[in-house]
Structures are given as structure tokens and as C-alpha cells.
mmCIF file of C-alpha atoms in Angstrom:
data_model
loop_
_atom_site.group_PDB
_atom_site.id
_atom_site.type_symbol
_atom_site.label_atom_id
_atom_site.label_comp_id
_atom_site.label_asym_id
_atom_site.label_seq_id
_atom_site.Cartn_x
_atom_site.Cartn_y
_atom_site.Cartn_z
ATOM 1 C CA MET A 141 -13.338 33.528 12.050
ATOM 2 C CA PHE A 142 -12.801 36.208 9.429
ATOM 3 C CA ASP A 143 -9.593 37.234 11.182
ATOM 4 C CA PHE A 144 -8.341 33.643 10.965
ATOM 5 C CA ILE A 145 -9.083 33.549 7.225
ATOM 6 C CA GLN A 146 -7.113 36.757 6.721
ATOM 7 C CA GLU A 147 -4.140 35.608 8.777
ATOM 8 C CA MET A 148 -3.564 32.062 7.477
ATOM 9 C CA THR A 149 0.091 31.111 7.331
ATOM 10 C CA TRP A 150 1.789 28.517 5.165
ATOM 11 C CA TRP A 151 1.452 25.745 7.716
ATOM 12 C CA HIS A 152 -2.307 26.360 8.020
ATOM 13 C CA TRP A 153 -2.601 25.596 4.322
ATOM 14 C CA LEU A 154 -0.530 22.432 4.671
ATOM 15 C CA VAL A 155 -2.682 21.247 7.575
ATOM 16 C CA LEU A 156 -5.770 21.968 5.486
ATOM 17 C CA ALA A 157 -4.224 19.913 2.673
ATOM 18 C CA VAL A 158 -3.680 16.948 4.991
ATOM 19 C CA VAL A 159 -7.211 17.220 6.411
ATOM 20 C CA LEU A 160 -8.753 17.368 2.937
ATOM 21 C CA ALA A 161 -6.672 14.393 1.816
ATOM 22 C CA ALA A 162 -7.944 12.449 4.840
ATOM 23 C CA VAL A 163 -11.524 13.480 4.056
ATOM 24 C CA GLU A 164 -11.083 11.996 0.583
ATOM 25 C CA ALA A 165 -10.859 8.561 2.170
ATOM 26 C CA PHE A 166 -14.436 8.898 3.434
ATOM 27 C CA VAL A 167 -16.075 10.927 0.654
ATOM 28 C CA PRO A 168 -16.638 9.375 -2.770
ATOM 29 C CA GLY A 169 -16.105 11.258 -5.973
ATOM 30 C CA ALA A 170 -12.445 12.316 -5.930
ATOM 31 C CA ILE A 171 -13.120 15.981 -5.236
ATOM 32 C CA ALA A 172 -11.488 16.623 -1.866
ATOM 33 C CA ILE A 173 -8.124 15.315 -3.068
ATOM 34 C CA TRP A 174 -7.921 18.030 -5.714
ATOM 35 C CA PHE A 175 -8.671 20.722 -3.175
ATOM 36 C CA ALA A 176 -6.060 19.125 -0.910
ATOM 37 C CA LEU A 177 -3.567 19.470 -3.745
ATOM 38 C CA SER A 178 -4.677 23.078 -4.181
ATOM 39 C CA ALA A 179 -4.198 23.843 -0.480
ATOM 40 C CA GLY A 180 -0.755 22.247 -0.595
ATOM 41 C CA ILE A 181 0.252 24.368 -3.581
ATOM 42 C CA VAL A 182 -0.969 27.538 -1.864
ATOM 43 C CA GLY A 183 0.928 26.529 1.290
ATOM 44 C CA VAL A 184 4.172 26.078 -0.644
ATOM 45 C CA LEU A 185 3.650 29.345 -2.537
ATOM 46 C CA LEU A 186 3.003 31.156 0.729
ATOM 47 C CA TRP A 187 6.151 29.592 2.198
ATOM 48 C CA LEU A 188 8.149 30.892 -0.776
ATOM 49 C CA TRP A 189 6.471 34.316 -0.951
ATOM 50 C CA SER A 190 5.253 35.193 2.521
ATOM 51 C CA ASP A 191 3.776 38.544 1.468
ATOM 52 C CA LEU A 192 1.023 36.967 -0.671
ATOM 53 C CA PRO A 193 -2.268 38.742 0.194
ATOM 54 C CA TRP A 194 -5.027 36.654 1.755
ATOM 55 C CA ILE A 195 -7.406 37.330 -1.141
ATOM 56 C CA ALA A 196 -4.832 35.997 -3.598
ATOM 57 C CA GLN A 197 -4.359 32.925 -1.405
ATOM 58 C CA TRP A 198 -8.063 32.088 -1.411
ATOM 59 C CA LEU A 199 -8.446 32.856 -5.099
ATOM 60 C CA LEU A 200 -5.530 30.572 -5.935
ATOM 61 C CA PHE A 201 -7.001 27.878 -3.712
ATOM 62 C CA ALA A 202 -10.382 28.108 -5.421
ATOM 63 C CA LEU A 203 -9.050 28.380 -8.977
ATOM 64 C CA ILE A 204 -6.530 25.556 -8.650
ATOM 65 C CA GLY A 205 -9.069 23.350 -6.871
ATOM 66 C CA LEU A 206 -11.829 23.941 -9.396
ATOM 67 C CA GLY A 207 -9.471 23.734 -12.357
ATOM 68 C CA SER A 208 -7.943 20.448 -11.267
ATOM 69 C CA THR A 209 -11.358 18.960 -10.458
ATOM 70 C CA ILE A 210 -12.721 19.934 -13.870
ATOM 71 C CA ALA A 211 -9.595 18.630 -15.599
ATOM 72 C CA TYR A 212 -9.891 15.330 -13.722
ATOM 73 C CA ARG A 213 -13.527 14.908 -14.656
ATOM 74 C CA LYS A 214 -12.902 15.850 -18.272
ATOM 75 C CA PHE A 215 -9.813 13.771 -19.011
ATOM 76 C CA TYR A 216 -9.762 10.879 -16.559
ATOM 77 C CA ARG A 217 -13.386 10.010 -15.982
ATOM 78 C CA LYS A 218 -14.552 9.635 -19.529
ATOM 79 C CA ASP A 219 -17.747 7.698 -20.048
ATOM 80 C CA SER A 220 -16.557 4.279 -21.084
ATOM 81 C CA GLY A 221 -19.892 3.298 -22.554
ATOM 82 C CA PRO A 222 -21.241 -0.189 -23.071
ATOM 83 C CA GLU A 223 -17.966 -1.745 -24.270
ATOM 84 C CA ASP A 224 -16.796 -2.164 -20.662
ATOM 85 C CA ALA A 225 -19.845 -4.240 -19.793
ATOM 86 C CA GLY A 226 -19.815 -6.280 -22.997
ATOM 87 C CA ASN A 227 -19.761 -9.655 -21.233
ATOM 88 C CA LEU A 228 -21.950 -8.681 -18.322
ATOM 89 C CA ASN A 229 -24.517 -11.393 -17.575
ATOM 90 C CA GLN A 230 -23.071 -13.604 -20.323
ATOM 91 C CA ARG A 231 -21.101 -16.196 -18.380
ATOM 92 C CA GLY A 232 -20.397 -18.366 -21.388
ATOM 93 C CA HIS A 233 -18.398 -15.592 -23.040
ATOM 94 C CA GLN A 234 -16.230 -15.149 -19.963
ATOM 95 C CA TYR A 235 -14.909 -18.714 -19.923
ATOM 96 C CA ILE A 236 -11.482 -19.360 -21.367
ATOM 97 C CA GLY A 237 -10.681 -22.665 -23.038
#
């Protein structure tokens, strides 16, 4: 298994990206999609620069995946607070006309 990790080629990363994107359909939380994006980026970088060391590949995968997940949670999943549920359980306020 360790030999496989050291000898991953660009298409391994792209397959991992597709698998992680498919996993996102079954796992809630929007985490696997960001690691799928990370694996895709590493696959393209490895396709462009084939002499990228395996440690750099895995570090890029982890850093891009964690960074994009944190950025998603910070900027796109802000706590909307009670203003979104302002008319919840108040049917009279939801009627128009």
C-alpha cells in the first residue's frame, strides 16, 4: 500500500477526484467535494510536472483540501440567524393578499 502511495500517477489522482465527487452525493456536509477538487488539482499539476515528489503531492492534496473546506465553511455557510425563520409557525404572516 505504501508503494502505491509513493507511485501515484496523474490519472490516479483524477480517479480519486471522481470517486470523492461521487461520495459527496451520499455524504452530507460538503466536505468530500473540496477534497475531490484538491485531488483534481494535484492530478493536473502532476500531468504538467511529472517529476513532482510524492510527498509534495500529498501535502498539496491535504493543504488544498483543508484550505478549500475551511474557506467554504467560513464564507459560504455563515450562520443566518433567526431572520431566516422569521415567519416560521406564523401562517398568517405568510399569506399574500
